[in-house]
Amino acid sequence: MEFIFVSTVLMIPMVYAVLTAGAIQAASYAVTGAADHAAKAFVGATTPAEGQARAHGAADRTMENFGLSGHEVSISCEPGCLQPGSTATIHVEIAVPLPFLEGFSNASIAYVDSTSTQRVDLYG
């Protein structure tokens, strides 16, 4: 009887810790993919406004595919957006919610972020 009680008391937190680690890993994959796709979508645009719309759309779709929302996307260009030879850097971040508590609390276990940089073609 004691074995069942002790194993239950120890097993539940261990399973929750594994689920939490899985949520952090899933968010890590999601933001990495979102940043990469958004950067590629941005540099393929013809105007900066179109690039921003494409980048946000790509990041949103990628995060939706992972079942996540509430992410932030920031875009910076060096020296200027969509100039031949310039670079575009996309930064995506999200707060990872605690498993099974998304609807009850805004508590998060970690913040995960990723950055991707793409170069605009020199010759279009």
mmCIF file of C-alpha atoms in Angstrom:
data_model
loop_
_atom_site.group_PDB
_atom_site.id
_atom_site.type_symbol
_atom_site.label_atom_id
_atom_site.label_comp_id
_atom_site.label_asym_id
_atom_site.label_seq_id
_atom_site.Cartn_x
_atom_site.Cartn_y
_atom_site.Cartn_z
ATOM 1 C CA MET A 1 0.000 0.000 0.000
ATOM 2 C CA GLU A 2 2.810 2.403 0.829
ATOM 3 C CA PHE A 3 4.453 1.685 -2.518
ATOM 4 C CA ILE A 4 1.313 2.715 -4.399
ATOM 5 C CA PHE A 5 0.967 5.906 -2.387
ATOM 6 C CA VAL A 6 4.627 6.928 -2.694
ATOM 7 C CA SER A 7 4.844 6.044 -6.380
ATOM 8 C CA THR A 8 1.700 8.091 -7.097
ATOM 9 C CA VAL A 9 2.985 11.085 -5.138
ATOM 10 C CA LEU A 10 6.312 10.945 -6.971
ATOM 11 C CA MET A 11 4.960 10.041 -10.418
ATOM 12 C CA ILE A 12 2.476 12.898 -10.860
ATOM 13 C CA PRO A 13 5.033 15.720 -10.481
ATOM 14 C CA MET A 14 7.481 13.822 -12.676
ATOM 15 C CA VAL A 15 4.927 13.434 -15.472
ATOM 16 C CA TYR A 16 4.012 17.124 -15.167
ATOM 17 C CA ALA A 17 7.689 18.076 -15.406
ATOM 18 C CA VAL A 18 8.041 15.998 -18.585
ATOM 19 C CA LEU A 19 4.939 17.641 -20.075
ATOM 20 C CA THR A 20 6.315 21.073 -19.197
ATOM 21 C CA ALA A 21 9.649 20.275 -20.839
ATOM 22 C CA GLY A 22 7.738 19.091 -23.904
ATOM 23 C CA ALA A 23 5.795 22.356 -24.048
ATOM 24 C CA ILE A 24 9.021 24.366 -23.901
ATOM 25 C CA GLN A 25 10.581 22.231 -26.627
ATOM 26 C CA ALA A 26 7.502 22.565 -28.857
ATOM 27 C CA ALA A 27 7.563 26.336 -28.421
ATOM 28 C CA SER A 28 11.281 26.359 -29.274
ATOM 29 C CA TYR A 29 10.634 24.515 -32.533
ATOM 30 C CA ALA A 30 7.687 26.783 -33.300
ATOM 31 C CA VAL A 31 9.525 30.093 -32.864
ATOM 32 C CA THR A 32 12.541 28.807 -34.808
ATOM 33 C CA GLY A 33 10.359 27.822 -37.736
ATOM 34 C CA ALA A 34 8.296 31.003 -37.513
ATOM 35 C CA ALA A 35 11.354 33.254 -37.562
ATOM 36 C CA ASP A 36 12.931 31.368 -40.459
ATOM 37 C CA HIS A 37 9.777 31.342 -42.600
ATOM 38 C CA ALA A 38 8.987 34.963 -41.808
ATOM 39 C CA ALA A 39 12.492 36.096 -42.814
ATOM 40 C CA LYS A 40 12.285 34.219 -46.106
ATOM 41 C CA ALA A 41 8.828 35.641 -46.796
ATOM 42 C CA PHE A 42 9.999 39.173 -45.989
ATOM 43 C CA VAL A 43 12.976 39.227 -48.369
ATOM 44 C CA GLY A 44 10.825 37.870 -51.203
ATOM 45 C CA ALA A 45 8.508 40.893 -51.116
ATOM 46 C CA THR A 46 8.662 43.908 -53.416
ATOM 47 C CA THR A 47 7.848 46.616 -50.849
ATOM 48 C CA PRO A 48 8.542 46.897 -47.095
ATOM 49 C CA ALA A 49 4.805 47.049 -46.315
ATOM 50 C CA GLU A 50 4.188 43.888 -48.312
ATOM 51 C CA GLY A 51 7.193 42.290 -46.624
ATOM 52 C CA GLN A 52 5.872 43.049 -43.158
ATOM 53 C CA ALA A 53 2.459 41.625 -44.041
ATOM 54 C CA ARG A 54 4.044 38.500 -45.515
ATOM 55 C CA ALA A 55 6.380 38.052 -42.539
ATOM 56 C CA HIS A 56 3.590 38.397 -39.980
ATOM 57 C CA GLY A 57 1.383 36.047 -41.991
ATOM 58 C CA ALA A 58 4.112 33.410 -42.242
ATOM 59 C CA ALA A 59 4.865 33.640 -38.521
ATOM 60 C CA ASP A 60 1.160 33.443 -37.636
ATOM 61 C CA ARG A 61 0.589 30.359 -39.802
ATOM 62 C CA THR A 62 3.665 28.621 -38.428
ATOM 63 C CA MET A 63 2.641 29.244 -34.824
ATOM 64 C CA GLU A 64 -0.937 28.125 -35.571
ATOM 65 C CA ASN A 65 0.429 24.866 -36.985
ATOM 66 C CA PHE A 66 2.047 24.230 -33.600
ATOM 67 C CA GLY A 67 -1.154 25.176 -31.767
ATOM 68 C CA LEU A 68 0.360 28.300 -30.208
ATOM 69 C CA SER A 69 -0.750 31.911 -30.158
ATOM 70 C CA GLY A 70 0.208 35.132 -28.417
ATOM 71 C CA HIS A 71 3.591 35.521 -30.066
ATOM 72 C CA GLU A 72 5.399 38.754 -30.855
ATOM 73 C CA VAL A 73 7.163 39.443 -34.155
ATOM 74 C CA SER A 74 9.683 42.236 -34.685
ATOM 75 C CA ILE A 75 11.433 43.136 -37.939
ATOM 76 C CA SER A 76 14.650 45.079 -38.418
ATOM 77 C CA CYS A 77 16.610 45.824 -41.575
ATOM 78 C CA GLU A 78 20.231 46.759 -42.076
ATOM 79 C CA PRO A 79 20.957 49.216 -43.733
ATOM 80 C CA GLY A 80 17.465 49.586 -45.243
ATOM 81 C CA CYS A 81 14.533 47.307 -45.921
ATOM 82 C CA LEU A 82 14.639 45.383 -49.197
ATOM 83 C CA GLN A 83 17.619 47.210 -50.643
ATOM 84 C CA PRO A 84 19.807 44.867 -52.721
ATOM 85 C CA GLY A 85 22.410 43.306 -50.453
ATOM 86 C CA SER A 86 20.733 44.417 -47.217
ATOM 87 C CA THR A 87 19.705 42.017 -44.462
ATOM 88 C CA ALA A 88 16.368 41.533 -42.759
ATOM 89 C CA THR A 89 16.266 40.167 -39.232
ATOM 90 C CA ILE A 90 13.060 38.689 -37.814
ATOM 91 C CA HIS A 91 12.719 38.091 -34.073
ATOM 92 C CA VAL A 92 9.846 35.933 -32.749
ATOM 93 C CA GLU A 93 9.112 35.347 -29.067
ATOM 94 C CA ILE A 94 6.378 33.698 -27.030
ATOM 95 C CA ALA A 95 5.590 33.055 -23.389
ATOM 96 C CA VAL A 96 5.156 29.308 -22.857
ATOM 97 C CA PRO A 97 2.075 28.636 -20.710
ATOM 98 C CA LEU A 98 1.976 25.982 -18.027
ATOM 99 C CA PRO A 99 0.433 22.742 -19.362
ATOM 100 C CA PHE A 100 -3.281 22.303 -18.599
ATOM 101 C CA LEU A 101 -3.518 25.793 -17.039
ATOM 102 C CA GLU A 102 -3.853 27.969 -20.170
ATOM 103 C CA GLY A 103 -7.520 28.779 -19.513
ATOM 104 C CA PHE A 104 -7.205 29.323 -15.772
ATOM 105 C CA SER A 105 -4.061 31.390 -15.399
ATOM 106 C CA ASN A 106 -1.787 33.624 -17.430
ATOM 107 C CA ALA A 107 1.246 32.085 -15.734
ATOM 108 C CA SER A 108 4.054 31.053 -18.032
ATOM 109 C CA ILE A 109 6.912 28.684 -17.421
ATOM 110 C CA ALA A 110 9.404 30.326 -19.784
ATOM 111 C CA TYR A 111 9.902 32.817 -22.575
ATOM 112 C CA VAL A 112 11.251 31.351 -25.801
ATOM 113 C CA ASP A 113 12.594 33.386 -28.699
ATOM 114 C CA SER A 114 14.389 32.952 -31.999
ATOM 115 C CA THR A 115 15.974 35.226 -34.568
ATOM 116 C CA SER A 116 16.535 34.630 -38.267
ATOM 117 C CA THR A 117 18.424 36.827 -40.720
ATOM 118 C CA GLN A 118 18.119 36.677 -44.503
ATOM 119 C CA ARG A 119 19.984 38.672 -47.125
ATOM 120 C CA VAL A 120 18.120 40.409 -49.937
ATOM 121 C CA ASP A 121 19.406 39.311 -53.350
ATOM 122 C CA LEU A 122 21.918 41.664 -54.928
ATOM 123 C CA TYR A 123 20.552 41.280 -58.437
ATOM 124 C CA GLY A 124 16.874 40.579 -57.777
#
